[in-house]
XYZ file of C-alpha atoms in Angstrom:
303
model
C 103.271 126.092 68.331
C 101.386 129.169 69.596
C 102.049 130.218 73.037
C 99.508 131.964 75.544
C 100.333 135.414 74.351
C 99.386 134.900 70.737
C 95.852 133.512 71.592
C 95.750 129.678 70.634
C 92.960 128.840 68.170
C 91.733 126.060 70.785
C 90.882 128.473 73.574
C 88.828 131.849 74.063
C 90.561 134.320 76.158
C 87.307 135.465 77.831
C 86.682 132.262 79.837
C 85.301 132.922 83.322
C 84.714 130.785 86.260
C 84.255 131.263 89.996
C 86.614 128.606 90.678
C 89.554 127.125 88.598
C 88.913 123.295 88.351
C 90.772 120.760 86.679
C 90.128 116.980 86.552
C 92.528 114.383 85.251
C 91.595 110.705 84.406
C 94.360 108.258 83.426
C 92.823 105.470 81.710
C 94.438 102.109 80.502
C 92.932 99.253 78.956
C 94.531 95.668 78.874
C 94.475 94.035 75.278
C 95.052 90.584 75.229
C 95.895 88.690 71.664
C 95.658 85.162 73.067
C 93.810 83.870 76.105
C 96.520 81.125 76.736
C 99.928 83.125 76.185
C 98.448 86.374 77.676
C 100.375 88.736 75.316
C 99.152 91.926 76.814
C 99.154 95.662 75.278
C 98.228 98.537 77.367
C 96.254 101.203 75.675
C 96.387 104.413 77.746
C 94.886 107.962 77.552
C 95.082 110.736 79.692
C 91.874 113.150 79.710
C 91.351 116.616 80.800
C 88.381 118.551 82.089
C 89.403 122.106 82.440
C 87.252 124.849 83.610
C 89.724 127.690 84.010
C 89.496 131.474 83.786
C 91.432 133.643 81.269
C 94.514 132.379 79.255
C 95.519 129.824 82.080
C 98.375 127.627 81.539
C 98.909 124.392 83.114
C 101.907 122.140 84.164
C 101.538 118.583 84.924
C 104.521 116.535 86.103
C 104.887 112.734 85.976
C 106.928 110.009 87.542
C 109.469 108.154 85.316
C 107.143 106.821 82.822
C 109.768 104.112 81.798
C 109.912 102.395 85.053
C 107.171 99.982 84.389
C 108.797 96.675 85.508
C 109.119 98.154 89.240
C 105.600 99.460 89.353
C 104.304 95.807 88.147
C 106.185 94.276 91.117
C 103.769 96.265 93.695
C 100.803 94.741 92.021
C 101.863 91.119 91.605
C 102.060 88.433 94.523
C 105.210 86.922 93.372
C 108.046 89.258 92.281
C 109.715 86.581 90.776
C 107.297 85.930 88.080
C 108.879 86.188 84.501
C 107.908 89.196 82.629
C 109.202 91.654 80.051
C 108.257 95.324 79.671
C 108.844 97.739 76.867
C 108.746 101.486 76.811
C 106.139 103.813 75.956
C 105.350 103.702 72.096
C 102.881 105.608 69.768
C 102.526 108.741 71.855
C 99.862 111.036 70.769
C 99.828 114.508 72.066
C 97.281 117.309 72.065
C 98.597 120.245 70.101
C 98.440 122.404 73.040
C 101.383 120.791 74.616
C 104.809 122.408 74.491
C 107.033 119.613 73.105
C 110.474 120.617 74.445
C 109.165 120.612 77.983
C 107.986 117.150 77.382
C 111.053 115.702 75.980
C 113.626 117.478 78.234
C 111.693 117.600 81.734
C 109.092 114.823 81.442
C 106.344 117.399 82.105
C 103.270 118.524 80.123
C 103.008 122.341 79.735
C 99.996 123.466 77.859
C 97.110 126.018 77.679
C 94.175 123.806 77.633
C 90.912 123.847 75.638
C 87.759 124.641 77.693
C 86.062 121.679 78.713
C 86.855 117.989 78.083
C 89.450 116.734 75.954
C 92.277 114.003 75.505
C 95.510 115.248 76.479
C 97.785 112.349 75.584
C 97.422 108.657 74.351
C 100.182 105.844 74.436
C 100.767 102.197 73.944
C 102.839 99.743 75.910
C 103.921 96.276 74.656
C 104.364 94.196 77.637
C 104.292 90.299 78.343
C 103.346 89.638 81.966
C 101.133 87.558 84.044
C 97.503 88.459 84.017
C 95.890 90.362 87.176
C 93.146 87.744 87.248
C 93.190 84.368 85.688
C 90.327 81.960 84.742
C 90.328 78.210 84.259
C 87.597 76.289 82.945
C 87.608 72.400 82.848
C 84.964 70.284 81.489
C 84.223 66.713 82.980
C 81.461 64.179 82.677
C 78.975 64.627 85.565
C 78.929 61.100 86.677
C 76.742 61.862 89.679
C 74.092 63.131 87.441
C 74.525 60.426 84.879
C 74.118 57.615 87.773
C 70.905 59.352 89.255
C 69.371 59.323 85.746
C 66.457 57.048 86.277
C 64.799 57.883 83.027
C 67.266 56.615 80.552
C 70.171 54.692 82.100
C 72.088 54.831 78.845
C 72.022 58.727 78.729
C 75.720 59.991 79.129
C 75.124 63.519 78.044
C 75.393 65.136 81.459
C 78.597 67.608 81.537
C 80.107 69.641 84.515
C 82.066 72.689 84.164
C 84.386 73.777 86.820
C 85.435 77.358 86.685
C 88.275 78.811 88.928
C 88.869 82.457 89.049
C 92.051 83.669 90.859
C 93.386 87.250 91.530
C 97.150 87.527 91.071
C 97.685 90.921 92.751
C 98.345 91.698 96.382
C 95.850 91.168 99.066
C 95.430 94.773 100.054
C 94.134 95.669 96.567
C 90.882 95.086 94.913
C 89.290 94.590 91.359
C 85.961 95.872 90.835
C 83.070 94.837 88.654
C 84.549 91.524 87.815
C 82.335 89.762 85.145
C 82.998 86.239 84.011
C 80.702 85.147 81.012
C 80.985 81.480 80.300
C 79.139 80.633 76.841
C 77.260 77.081 76.440
C 76.780 74.903 73.524
C 73.912 75.872 71.341
C 71.871 72.628 72.045
C 72.206 72.845 75.981
C 68.721 71.671 77.116
C 68.838 72.120 80.737
C 71.016 73.501 83.358
C 71.516 73.681 87.260
C 74.507 74.722 89.080
C 76.073 75.248 92.353
C 78.606 77.809 93.635
C 81.467 76.767 96.226
C 83.227 80.016 97.395
C 85.168 81.209 100.446
C 83.381 83.075 103.348
C 84.614 86.481 102.241
C 83.608 85.985 98.796
C 80.777 87.946 97.190
C 79.093 87.433 93.924
C 76.104 86.300 91.922
C 76.029 83.536 89.284
C 73.129 83.097 87.214
C 72.138 81.439 83.940
C 70.889 83.803 81.283
C 68.656 82.274 78.870
C 68.835 84.920 76.010
C 72.669 84.710 75.953
C 72.826 80.988 76.634
C 75.615 81.710 79.066
C 76.613 81.538 82.773
C 77.373 85.156 84.074
C 79.330 85.346 87.054
C 79.585 88.854 88.661
C 81.661 89.734 91.555
C 81.464 93.478 92.485
C 84.811 93.576 94.719
C 87.457 91.046 94.164
C 90.026 91.061 96.838
C 93.775 90.220 96.077
C 95.386 86.741 96.513
C 91.818 85.007 96.347
C 90.418 82.099 94.649
C 86.968 81.335 93.952
C 85.121 78.316 92.311
C 81.782 77.860 90.617
C 80.548 74.198 89.474
C 78.022 74.309 86.703
C 76.097 71.125 85.706
C 74.162 70.970 82.443
C 72.593 68.548 80.022
C 73.058 68.515 76.375
C 70.625 67.141 73.555
C 73.295 64.836 72.252
C 73.329 61.307 73.962
C 76.823 60.622 73.174
C 79.704 61.719 75.527
C 82.177 62.101 72.860
C 80.053 64.325 70.905
C 79.369 66.390 74.148
C 83.081 66.619 74.583
C 83.674 67.888 71.036
C 80.570 69.921 71.196
C 81.753 71.995 74.262
C 85.102 72.403 73.263
C 84.308 73.900 70.000
C 81.212 76.090 71.245
C 82.482 77.297 74.702
C 84.375 80.166 75.632
C 84.914 82.514 78.451
C 84.895 86.392 78.572
C 86.447 88.230 81.366
C 85.848 91.922 82.191
C 87.165 93.754 85.051
C 88.297 97.363 86.547
C 91.310 98.008 88.582
C 91.650 101.325 90.389
C 95.348 101.784 89.403
C 97.487 102.103 86.257
C 99.277 98.731 85.525
C 101.770 100.818 83.572
C 102.752 102.771 87.070
C 102.145 106.244 85.344
C 101.346 108.712 88.140
C 100.743 112.406 88.034
C 103.281 113.944 90.657
C 101.848 117.440 90.507
C 99.597 119.943 88.901
C 100.480 123.502 88.777
C 98.424 126.608 87.124
C 99.586 129.991 85.964
C 97.775 132.643 84.048
C 99.559 134.746 81.388
C 101.228 137.757 82.995
C 101.103 136.382 86.554
C 104.454 135.882 88.449
C 102.840 133.280 90.880
C 101.019 130.011 90.629
C 97.345 130.323 90.829
C 95.007 128.487 92.852
C 93.328 125.644 91.287
C 91.151 122.714 92.595
C 92.276 119.450 90.933
C 91.251 115.587 91.140
C 92.993 112.526 89.647
C 91.601 109.325 88.848
C 93.332 106.043 87.664
C 91.664 103.294 86.334
C 92.600 99.947 84.315
C 89.914 97.964 82.542
C 90.294 94.621 80.835
C 89.816 94.528 77.129
C 87.071 91.729 76.214
C 89.374 88.835 75.647
C 88.324 85.197 75.306
C 89.673 82.177 76.957
C 89.058 78.684 75.225
C 87.828 76.078 77.641
C 89.520 72.694 77.885
C 87.953 69.144 78.639
C 89.096 66.058 80.574
């Protein structure tokens, strides 16, 4: 592993900036294999954007990356919920990192390339409760059936009841929550109404091109539940056929962002020194944490 005195091949020695600046993005994505069991994997990466003069070296210190269970407790409402956690796996490090420091001291010491690059990627296996849960129930819409004056034998009106609940604490927020509810291919007409709490924000609409209801909530507070009821009519006149069709053709996709890392990984400090200098040099730094959901699907059920 080259050190800064030997001129690493990933960095020029004559870089010059008016100010030394480093931004750190810790990004994680939740991957769900089953919408019912919710077996999560956390895929994470740490990205750096470095604008540093000369042959500068950076040192980044982290909290204990294996204390994942305690970090989950501060997000979940019920600390007694059952969950299991595993250590970080499949760690991939940029070639600039000095491995002995990482193994012994839980720190990353490296001479960074100039500009943007991925410093580290990792995977965590975890079985836990979701940050946001979605439930969709399909039932006959008797009110529409009884009010249908054109055909009293027409039993093809169906109602979706969609409940979405945040399972993290009230002082936290999820952002850009998008719930996409697909509809059967032979849906004829649709009308829907939204029931929600006074503090709720969101827009629910039917998108013809996607044949889906899309519910968008820009900011979702913790420990809240919102409900949407969607009424629609299918081409089939047999209610059993409607149930089967809905169950086979309907699914829910959930997307959201969370301004934390679900793994609990945090940057404790960032220090910079230039080759030949005795003291830490000045650097302007910024750190951002973000967790995004993967595009996992949840199957609907019917009564």
